[in-house]
mmCIF file of C-alpha atoms in Angstrom:
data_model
loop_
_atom_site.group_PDB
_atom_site.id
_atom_site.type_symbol
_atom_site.label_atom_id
_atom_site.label_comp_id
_atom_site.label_asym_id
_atom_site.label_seq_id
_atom_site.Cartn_x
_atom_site.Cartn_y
_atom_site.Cartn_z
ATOM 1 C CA UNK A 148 17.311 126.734 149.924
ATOM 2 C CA UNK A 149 20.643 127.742 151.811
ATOM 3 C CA UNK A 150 23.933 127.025 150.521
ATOM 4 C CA UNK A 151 27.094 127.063 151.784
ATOM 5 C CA UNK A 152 30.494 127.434 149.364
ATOM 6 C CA UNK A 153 33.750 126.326 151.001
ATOM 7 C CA UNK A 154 36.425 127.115 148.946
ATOM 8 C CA UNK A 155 39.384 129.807 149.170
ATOM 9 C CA UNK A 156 40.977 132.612 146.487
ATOM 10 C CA UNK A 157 42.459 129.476 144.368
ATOM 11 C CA UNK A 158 39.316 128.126 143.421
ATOM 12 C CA UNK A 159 38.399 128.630 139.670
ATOM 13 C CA UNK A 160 34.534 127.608 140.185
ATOM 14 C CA UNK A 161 33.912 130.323 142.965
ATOM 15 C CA UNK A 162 32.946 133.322 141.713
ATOM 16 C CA UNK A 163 31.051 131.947 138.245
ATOM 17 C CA UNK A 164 28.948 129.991 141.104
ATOM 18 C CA UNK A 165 28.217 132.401 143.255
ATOM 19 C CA UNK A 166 27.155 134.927 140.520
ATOM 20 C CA UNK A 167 24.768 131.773 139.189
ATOM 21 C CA UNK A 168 23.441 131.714 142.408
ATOM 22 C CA UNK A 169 22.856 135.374 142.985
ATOM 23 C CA UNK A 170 21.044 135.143 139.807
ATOM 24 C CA UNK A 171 18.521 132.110 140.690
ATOM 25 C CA UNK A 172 18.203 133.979 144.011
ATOM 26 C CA UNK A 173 19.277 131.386 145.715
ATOM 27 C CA UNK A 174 20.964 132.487 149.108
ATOM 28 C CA UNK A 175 24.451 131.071 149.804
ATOM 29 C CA UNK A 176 27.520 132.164 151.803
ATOM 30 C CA UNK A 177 31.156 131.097 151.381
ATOM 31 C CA UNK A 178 34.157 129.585 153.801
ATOM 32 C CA UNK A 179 37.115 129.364 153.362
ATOM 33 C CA UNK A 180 39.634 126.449 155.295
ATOM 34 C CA UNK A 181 42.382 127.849 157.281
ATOM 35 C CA UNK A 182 44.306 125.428 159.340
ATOM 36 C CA UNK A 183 46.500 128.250 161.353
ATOM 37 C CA UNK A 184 44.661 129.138 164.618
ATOM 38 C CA UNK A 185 41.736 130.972 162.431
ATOM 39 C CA UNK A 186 38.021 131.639 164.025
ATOM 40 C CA UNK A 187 35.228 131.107 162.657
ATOM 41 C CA UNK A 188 33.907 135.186 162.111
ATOM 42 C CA UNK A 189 32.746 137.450 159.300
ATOM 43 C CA UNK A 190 34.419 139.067 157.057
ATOM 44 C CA UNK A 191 32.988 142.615 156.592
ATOM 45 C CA UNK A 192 29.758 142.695 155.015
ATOM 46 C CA UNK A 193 30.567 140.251 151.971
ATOM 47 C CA UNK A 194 29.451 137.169 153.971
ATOM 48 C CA UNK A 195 32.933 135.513 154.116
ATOM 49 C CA UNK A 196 33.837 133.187 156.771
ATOM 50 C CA UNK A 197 36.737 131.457 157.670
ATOM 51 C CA UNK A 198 36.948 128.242 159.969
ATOM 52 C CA UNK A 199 39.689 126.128 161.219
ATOM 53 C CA UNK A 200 37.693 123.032 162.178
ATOM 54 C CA UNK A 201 34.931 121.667 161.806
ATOM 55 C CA UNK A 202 32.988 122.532 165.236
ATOM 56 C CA UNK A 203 33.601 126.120 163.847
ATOM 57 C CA UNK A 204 32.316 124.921 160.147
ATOM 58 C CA UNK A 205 29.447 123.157 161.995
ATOM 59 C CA UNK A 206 28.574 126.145 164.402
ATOM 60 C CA UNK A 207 27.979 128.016 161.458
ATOM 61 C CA UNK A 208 26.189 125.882 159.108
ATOM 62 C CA UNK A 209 23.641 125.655 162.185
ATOM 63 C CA UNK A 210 23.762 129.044 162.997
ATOM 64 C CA UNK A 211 23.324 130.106 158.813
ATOM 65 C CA UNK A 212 20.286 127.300 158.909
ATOM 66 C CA UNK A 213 22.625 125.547 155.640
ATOM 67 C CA UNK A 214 20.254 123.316 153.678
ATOM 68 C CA UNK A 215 23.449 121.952 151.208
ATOM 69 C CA UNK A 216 27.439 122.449 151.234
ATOM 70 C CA UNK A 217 29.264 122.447 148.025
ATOM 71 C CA UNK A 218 32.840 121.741 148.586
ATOM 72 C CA UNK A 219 34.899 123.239 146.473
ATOM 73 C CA UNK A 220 37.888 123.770 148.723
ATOM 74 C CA UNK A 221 40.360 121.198 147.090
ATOM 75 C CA UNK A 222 43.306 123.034 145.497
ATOM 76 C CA UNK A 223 44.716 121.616 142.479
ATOM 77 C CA UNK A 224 47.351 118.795 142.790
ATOM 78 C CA UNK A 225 50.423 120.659 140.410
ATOM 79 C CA UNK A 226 53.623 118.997 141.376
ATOM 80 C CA UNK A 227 55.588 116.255 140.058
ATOM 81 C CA UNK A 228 57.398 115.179 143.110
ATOM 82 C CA UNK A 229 55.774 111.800 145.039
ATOM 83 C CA UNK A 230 56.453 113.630 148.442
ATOM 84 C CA UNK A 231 54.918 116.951 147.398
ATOM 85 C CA UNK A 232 51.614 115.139 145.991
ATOM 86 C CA UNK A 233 50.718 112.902 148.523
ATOM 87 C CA UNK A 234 51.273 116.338 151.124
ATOM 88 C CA UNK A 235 48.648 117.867 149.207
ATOM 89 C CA UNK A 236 46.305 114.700 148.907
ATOM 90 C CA UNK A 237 46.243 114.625 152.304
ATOM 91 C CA UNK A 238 45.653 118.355 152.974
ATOM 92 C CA UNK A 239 42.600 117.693 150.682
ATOM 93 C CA UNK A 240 41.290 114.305 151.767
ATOM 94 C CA UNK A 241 41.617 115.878 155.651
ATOM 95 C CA UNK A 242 39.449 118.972 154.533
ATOM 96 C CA UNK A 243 37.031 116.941 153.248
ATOM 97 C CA UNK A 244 36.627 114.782 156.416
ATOM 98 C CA UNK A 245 36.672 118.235 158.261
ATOM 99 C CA UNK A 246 33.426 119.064 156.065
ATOM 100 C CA UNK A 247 31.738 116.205 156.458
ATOM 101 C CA UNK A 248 31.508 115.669 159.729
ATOM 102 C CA UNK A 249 30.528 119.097 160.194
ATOM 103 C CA UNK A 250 27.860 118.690 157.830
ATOM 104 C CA UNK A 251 26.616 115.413 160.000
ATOM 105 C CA UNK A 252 26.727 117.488 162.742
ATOM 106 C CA UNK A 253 24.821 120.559 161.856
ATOM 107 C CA UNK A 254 21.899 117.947 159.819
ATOM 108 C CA UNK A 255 22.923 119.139 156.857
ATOM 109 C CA UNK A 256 20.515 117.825 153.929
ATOM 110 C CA UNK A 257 23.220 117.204 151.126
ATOM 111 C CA UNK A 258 26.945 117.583 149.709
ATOM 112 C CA UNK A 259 28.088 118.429 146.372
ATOM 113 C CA UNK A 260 32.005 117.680 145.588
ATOM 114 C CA UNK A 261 33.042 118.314 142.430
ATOM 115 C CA UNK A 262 35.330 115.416 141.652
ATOM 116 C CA UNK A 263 37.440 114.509 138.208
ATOM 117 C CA UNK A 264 37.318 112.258 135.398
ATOM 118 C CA UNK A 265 40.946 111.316 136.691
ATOM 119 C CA UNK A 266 39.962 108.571 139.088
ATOM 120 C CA UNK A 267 39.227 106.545 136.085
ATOM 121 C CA UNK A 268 42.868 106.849 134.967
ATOM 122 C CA UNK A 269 43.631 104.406 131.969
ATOM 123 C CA UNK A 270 40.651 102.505 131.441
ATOM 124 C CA UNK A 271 39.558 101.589 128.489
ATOM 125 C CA UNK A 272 36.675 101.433 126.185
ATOM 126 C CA UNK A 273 33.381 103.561 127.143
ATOM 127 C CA UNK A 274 33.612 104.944 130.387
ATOM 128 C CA UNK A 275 30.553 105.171 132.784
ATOM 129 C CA UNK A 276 30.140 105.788 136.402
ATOM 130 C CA UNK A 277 29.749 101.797 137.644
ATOM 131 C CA UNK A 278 33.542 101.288 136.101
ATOM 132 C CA UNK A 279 36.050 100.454 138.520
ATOM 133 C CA UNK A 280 38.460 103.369 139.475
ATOM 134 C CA UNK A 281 41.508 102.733 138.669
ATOM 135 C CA UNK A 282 43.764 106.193 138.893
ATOM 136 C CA UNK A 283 46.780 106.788 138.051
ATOM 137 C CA UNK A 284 47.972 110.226 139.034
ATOM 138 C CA UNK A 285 47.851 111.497 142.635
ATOM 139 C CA UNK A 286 44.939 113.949 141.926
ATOM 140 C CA UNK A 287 42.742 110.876 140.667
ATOM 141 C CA UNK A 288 44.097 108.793 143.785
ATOM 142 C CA UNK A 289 43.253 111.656 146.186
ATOM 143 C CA UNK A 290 39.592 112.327 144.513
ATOM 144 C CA UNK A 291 38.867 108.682 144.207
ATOM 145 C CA UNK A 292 39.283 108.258 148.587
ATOM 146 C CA UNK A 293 37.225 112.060 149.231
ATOM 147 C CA UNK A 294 34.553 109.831 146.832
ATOM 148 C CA UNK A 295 34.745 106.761 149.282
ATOM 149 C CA UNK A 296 34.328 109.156 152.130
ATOM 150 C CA UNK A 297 31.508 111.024 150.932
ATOM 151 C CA UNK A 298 30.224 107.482 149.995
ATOM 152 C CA UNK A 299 30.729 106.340 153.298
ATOM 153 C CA UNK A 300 29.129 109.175 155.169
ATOM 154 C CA UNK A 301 25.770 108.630 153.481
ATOM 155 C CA UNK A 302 25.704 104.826 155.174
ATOM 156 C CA UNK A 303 26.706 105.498 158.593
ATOM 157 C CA UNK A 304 25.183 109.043 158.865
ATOM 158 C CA UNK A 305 22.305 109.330 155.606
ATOM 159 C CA UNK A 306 24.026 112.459 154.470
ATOM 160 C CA UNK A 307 22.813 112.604 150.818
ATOM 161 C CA UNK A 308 25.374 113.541 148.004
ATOM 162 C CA UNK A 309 26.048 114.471 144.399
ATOM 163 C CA UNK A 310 29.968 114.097 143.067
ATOM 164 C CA UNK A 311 30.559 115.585 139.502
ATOM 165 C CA UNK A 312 33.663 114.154 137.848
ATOM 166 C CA UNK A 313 34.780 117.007 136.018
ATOM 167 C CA UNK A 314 37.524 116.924 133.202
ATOM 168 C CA UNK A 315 39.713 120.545 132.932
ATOM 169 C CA UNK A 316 37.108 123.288 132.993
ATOM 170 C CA UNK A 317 38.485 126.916 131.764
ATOM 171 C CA UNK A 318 36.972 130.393 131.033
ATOM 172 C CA UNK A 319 37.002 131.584 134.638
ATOM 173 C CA UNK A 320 37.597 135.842 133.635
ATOM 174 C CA UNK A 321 41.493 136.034 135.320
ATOM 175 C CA UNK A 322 40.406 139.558 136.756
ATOM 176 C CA UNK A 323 38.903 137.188 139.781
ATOM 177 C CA UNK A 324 41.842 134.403 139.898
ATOM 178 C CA UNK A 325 45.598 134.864 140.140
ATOM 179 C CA UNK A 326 46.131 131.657 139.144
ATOM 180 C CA UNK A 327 45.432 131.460 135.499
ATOM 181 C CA UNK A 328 44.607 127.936 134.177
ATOM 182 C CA UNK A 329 46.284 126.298 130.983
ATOM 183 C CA UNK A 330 43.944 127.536 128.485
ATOM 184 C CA UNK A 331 44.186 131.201 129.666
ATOM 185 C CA UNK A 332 47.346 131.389 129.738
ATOM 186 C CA UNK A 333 48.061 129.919 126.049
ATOM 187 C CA UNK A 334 45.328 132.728 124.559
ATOM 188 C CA UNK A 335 47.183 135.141 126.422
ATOM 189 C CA UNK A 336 50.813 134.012 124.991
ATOM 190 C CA UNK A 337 48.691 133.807 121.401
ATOM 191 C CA UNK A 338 47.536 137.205 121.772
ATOM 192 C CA UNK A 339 50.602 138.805 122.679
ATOM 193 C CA UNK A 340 52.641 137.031 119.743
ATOM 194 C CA UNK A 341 54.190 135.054 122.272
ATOM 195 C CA UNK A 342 55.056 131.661 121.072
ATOM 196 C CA UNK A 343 52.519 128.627 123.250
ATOM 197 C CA UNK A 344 53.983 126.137 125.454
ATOM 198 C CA UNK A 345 52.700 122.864 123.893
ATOM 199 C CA UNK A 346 53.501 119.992 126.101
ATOM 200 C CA UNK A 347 55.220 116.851 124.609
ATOM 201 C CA UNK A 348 52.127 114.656 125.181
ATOM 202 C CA UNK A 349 52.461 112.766 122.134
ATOM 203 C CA UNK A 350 49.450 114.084 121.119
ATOM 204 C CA UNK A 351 47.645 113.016 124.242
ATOM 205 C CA UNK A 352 43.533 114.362 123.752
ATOM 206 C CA UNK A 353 42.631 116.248 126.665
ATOM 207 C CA UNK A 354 39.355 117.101 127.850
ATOM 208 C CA UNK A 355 37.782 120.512 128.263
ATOM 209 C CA UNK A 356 34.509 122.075 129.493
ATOM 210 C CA UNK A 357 33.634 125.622 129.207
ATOM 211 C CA UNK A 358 33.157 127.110 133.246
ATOM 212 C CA UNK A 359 29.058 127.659 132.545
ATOM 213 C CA UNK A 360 28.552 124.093 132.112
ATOM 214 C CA UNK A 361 30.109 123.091 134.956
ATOM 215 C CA UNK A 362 28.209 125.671 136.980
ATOM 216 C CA UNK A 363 25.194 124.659 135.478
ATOM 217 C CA UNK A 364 25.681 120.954 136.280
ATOM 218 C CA UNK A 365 26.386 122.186 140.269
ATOM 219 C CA UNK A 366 23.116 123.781 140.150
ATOM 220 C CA UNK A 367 21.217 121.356 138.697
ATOM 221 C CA UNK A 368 22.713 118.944 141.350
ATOM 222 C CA UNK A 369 21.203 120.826 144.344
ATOM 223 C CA UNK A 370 17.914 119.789 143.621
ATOM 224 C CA UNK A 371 18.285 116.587 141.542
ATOM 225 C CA UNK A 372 20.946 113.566 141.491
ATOM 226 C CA UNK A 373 20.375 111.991 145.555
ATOM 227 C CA UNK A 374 23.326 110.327 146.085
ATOM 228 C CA UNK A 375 24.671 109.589 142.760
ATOM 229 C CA UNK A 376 27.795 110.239 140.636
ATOM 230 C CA UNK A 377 28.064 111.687 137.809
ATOM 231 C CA UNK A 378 30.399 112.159 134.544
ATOM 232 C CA UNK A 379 30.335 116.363 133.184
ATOM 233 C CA UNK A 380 32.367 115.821 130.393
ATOM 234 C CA UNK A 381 31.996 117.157 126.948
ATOM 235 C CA UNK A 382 31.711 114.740 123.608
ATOM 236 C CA UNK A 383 34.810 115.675 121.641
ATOM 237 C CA UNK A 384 38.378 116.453 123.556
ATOM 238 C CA UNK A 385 41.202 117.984 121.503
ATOM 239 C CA UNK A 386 45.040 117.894 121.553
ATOM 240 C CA UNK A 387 47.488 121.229 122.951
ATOM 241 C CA UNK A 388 48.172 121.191 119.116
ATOM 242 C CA UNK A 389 44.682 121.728 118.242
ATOM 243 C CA UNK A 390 43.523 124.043 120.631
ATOM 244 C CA UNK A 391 46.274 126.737 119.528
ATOM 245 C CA UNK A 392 45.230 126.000 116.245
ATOM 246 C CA UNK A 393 41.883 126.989 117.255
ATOM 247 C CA UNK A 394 42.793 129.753 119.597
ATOM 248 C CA UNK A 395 44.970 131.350 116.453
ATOM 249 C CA UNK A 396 41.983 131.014 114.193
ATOM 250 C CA UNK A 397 39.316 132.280 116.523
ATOM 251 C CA UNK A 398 41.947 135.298 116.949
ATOM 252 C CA UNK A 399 41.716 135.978 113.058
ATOM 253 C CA UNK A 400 38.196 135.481 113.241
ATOM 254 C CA UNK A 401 38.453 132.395 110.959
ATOM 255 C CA UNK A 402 34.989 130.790 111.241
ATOM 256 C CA UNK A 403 35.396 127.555 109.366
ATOM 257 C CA UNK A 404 38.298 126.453 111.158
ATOM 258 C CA UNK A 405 36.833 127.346 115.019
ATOM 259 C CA UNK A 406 34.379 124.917 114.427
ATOM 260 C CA UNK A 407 35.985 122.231 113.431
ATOM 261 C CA UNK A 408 35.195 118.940 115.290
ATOM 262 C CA UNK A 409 37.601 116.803 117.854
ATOM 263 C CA UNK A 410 38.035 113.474 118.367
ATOM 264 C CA UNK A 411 35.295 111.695 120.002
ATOM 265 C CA UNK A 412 36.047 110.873 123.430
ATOM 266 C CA UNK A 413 34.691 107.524 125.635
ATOM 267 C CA UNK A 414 33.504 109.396 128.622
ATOM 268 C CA UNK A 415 29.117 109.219 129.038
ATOM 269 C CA UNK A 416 27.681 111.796 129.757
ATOM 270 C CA UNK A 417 24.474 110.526 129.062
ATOM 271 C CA UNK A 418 23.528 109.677 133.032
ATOM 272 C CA UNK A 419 24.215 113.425 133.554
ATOM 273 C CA UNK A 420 21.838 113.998 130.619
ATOM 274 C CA UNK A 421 18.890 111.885 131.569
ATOM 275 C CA UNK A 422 18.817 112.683 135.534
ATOM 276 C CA UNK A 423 20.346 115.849 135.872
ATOM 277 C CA UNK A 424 19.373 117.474 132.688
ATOM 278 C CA UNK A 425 22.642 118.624 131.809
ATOM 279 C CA UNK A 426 24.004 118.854 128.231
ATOM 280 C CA UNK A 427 27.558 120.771 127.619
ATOM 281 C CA UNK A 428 25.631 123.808 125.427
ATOM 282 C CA UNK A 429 29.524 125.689 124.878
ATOM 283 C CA UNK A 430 31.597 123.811 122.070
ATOM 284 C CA UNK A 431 35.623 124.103 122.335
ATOM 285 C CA UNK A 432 35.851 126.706 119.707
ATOM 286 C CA UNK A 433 32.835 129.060 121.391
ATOM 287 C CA UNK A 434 34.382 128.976 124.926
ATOM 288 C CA UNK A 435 37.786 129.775 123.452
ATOM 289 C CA UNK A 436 36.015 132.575 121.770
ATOM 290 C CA UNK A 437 34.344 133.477 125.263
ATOM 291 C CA UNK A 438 37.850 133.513 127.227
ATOM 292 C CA UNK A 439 39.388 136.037 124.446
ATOM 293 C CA UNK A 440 36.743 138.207 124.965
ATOM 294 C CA UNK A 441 36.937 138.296 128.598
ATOM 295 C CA UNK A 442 40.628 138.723 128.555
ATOM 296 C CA UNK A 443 40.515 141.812 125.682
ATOM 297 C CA UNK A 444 37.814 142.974 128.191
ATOM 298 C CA UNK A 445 39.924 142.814 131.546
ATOM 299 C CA UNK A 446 42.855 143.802 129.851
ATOM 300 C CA UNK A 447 41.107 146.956 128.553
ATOM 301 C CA UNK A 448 39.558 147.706 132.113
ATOM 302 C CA UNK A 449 43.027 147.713 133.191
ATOM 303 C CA UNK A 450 44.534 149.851 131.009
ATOM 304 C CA UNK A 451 41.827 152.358 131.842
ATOM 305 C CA UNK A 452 42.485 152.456 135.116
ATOM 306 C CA UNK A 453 45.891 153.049 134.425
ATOM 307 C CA UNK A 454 45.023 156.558 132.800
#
């Protein structure tokens, strides 16, 4: 198996998946999208590409003999202004049409896009993949039309496919990623005696997966889950509230509280479960544990370089 990884510096799956797939010895290079007169060429010896098209992205999937592409390449949709989102939906939905029809021509077997739980937006009762999408936000809106695409490319062209709807995965070690998500950055205002920002969400539960079991679910999908979508979403989500509670008493090293239990969410998982194999193994509490660690760790490899 051959695998290539499109994505650039922003992406906080990249380097978790390409150390998973240096340790199932699977081979894999990365790309990385650059829209400003960029060739496609080599970057050193680290087996970094960069392509502004997707000739060039084809030309190199046929010349790297790529079995399957996972397309990681969308950067988060962060703004609140109408104009501003739908400039980077676009950017996205364009990349993705860039790597698809690369992929068709170069034969590529399969694509994996890691999608979000956001193109359900505010439906209710239990939520499987046959629901109708109805988002809300522009970062469900622009996932749920790469989705159609990727859909779309499999009946005109028989590219096969695997799309993971993802909730907020953390616990990418910052030392790779300038761009630290929300639950990094709260442990790191928690351990510095900073006070948290906790967003006036009324509350609002939020979903979280620990980076592993995403990574795990991508692997699984290059050999299982033919064109299908799936939900990789833990059982239990938890409130801002609640997860500095738990961040504070996983700092003190108060047991009891860390594992306490969150509210049941509606997401199913359980199609994930039975055809992938995948079952979220890292609870809330553990991954917050796992991201503390990592940051006293990167922290103290700083500070030694320092000296």
């Amino acid at each position: 198996m051959r695998v290539l990884i499109t994505g650039g510096q922003e992406n906080e799956m990249k380097y978790a998946l390409m150390e998973e797939l240096k340790n199932k010895k699977i081979h894999y290079i990365t790309a990385e999208h650059q829209r400003e007169n960029s060739v496609c060429s080599s970057l050193g010896n680290s087996d970094v590409y960069t392509f502004s098209t997707s000739r060039e992205l084809a030309e190199l999937l046929m010349m790297q003999q790529i079995n399957c592409v996972i397309h990681l390449s969308n950067k988060t949709i962060t703004s609140n202004s109408i104009k501003d989102s739908f400039d980077q939906s676009e950017e996205n939905i364009a990349c993705t049409v860039e790597v698809l029809e690369a992929c068709v021509q170069a034969k590529v077997n399969k694509i994996i896009f890691p999608s979000s739980i956001a193109v359900y937006g505010d439906i209710t009762g239990n939520i499987t993949e046959e629901m109708t999408l109805q988002p809300v936000l522009f970062e469900g809106l622009s996932k749920k039309i790469e989705e159609k695409y990727i859909q779309t490319y499999h009946t005109l062209y028989n590219l096969s496919y695997t799309i993971l709807r993802f909730p907020i995965v953390y616990g990418q070690p910052s030392i790779h990623n300038q761009n630290e998500g929300m639950m990094e950055a709260t442990i790191k205002k928690v351990l510095e005696n900073r006070p948290p920002i906790i967003f006036d969400d009324d509350g609002q539960k939020k979903h979280l997966l620990y980076i592993s079991d995403a990574i795990e679910a991508i692997i699984s999908s290059i050999y299982k889950g033919e064109n299908e979508v799936f939900n990789i979403c833990p059982e239990e989500k938890f409130s801002m509230k609640e997860v500095v509670a738990i961040i504070q008493s996983a700092i003190k090293d108060d047991t009891f509280y860390a594992m306490e239990e969150g509210e049941k969410n509606r997401i199913s998982a359980r199609k994930a479960q039975l055809q992938l194999g995948w079952h979220c193994k890292v609870s809330v509490a553990q991954g917050i544990r796992f991201v503390i660690e990592d940051i006293k760790h990167n922290e103290g490899q700083t500070n030694q370089t320092l000296k």
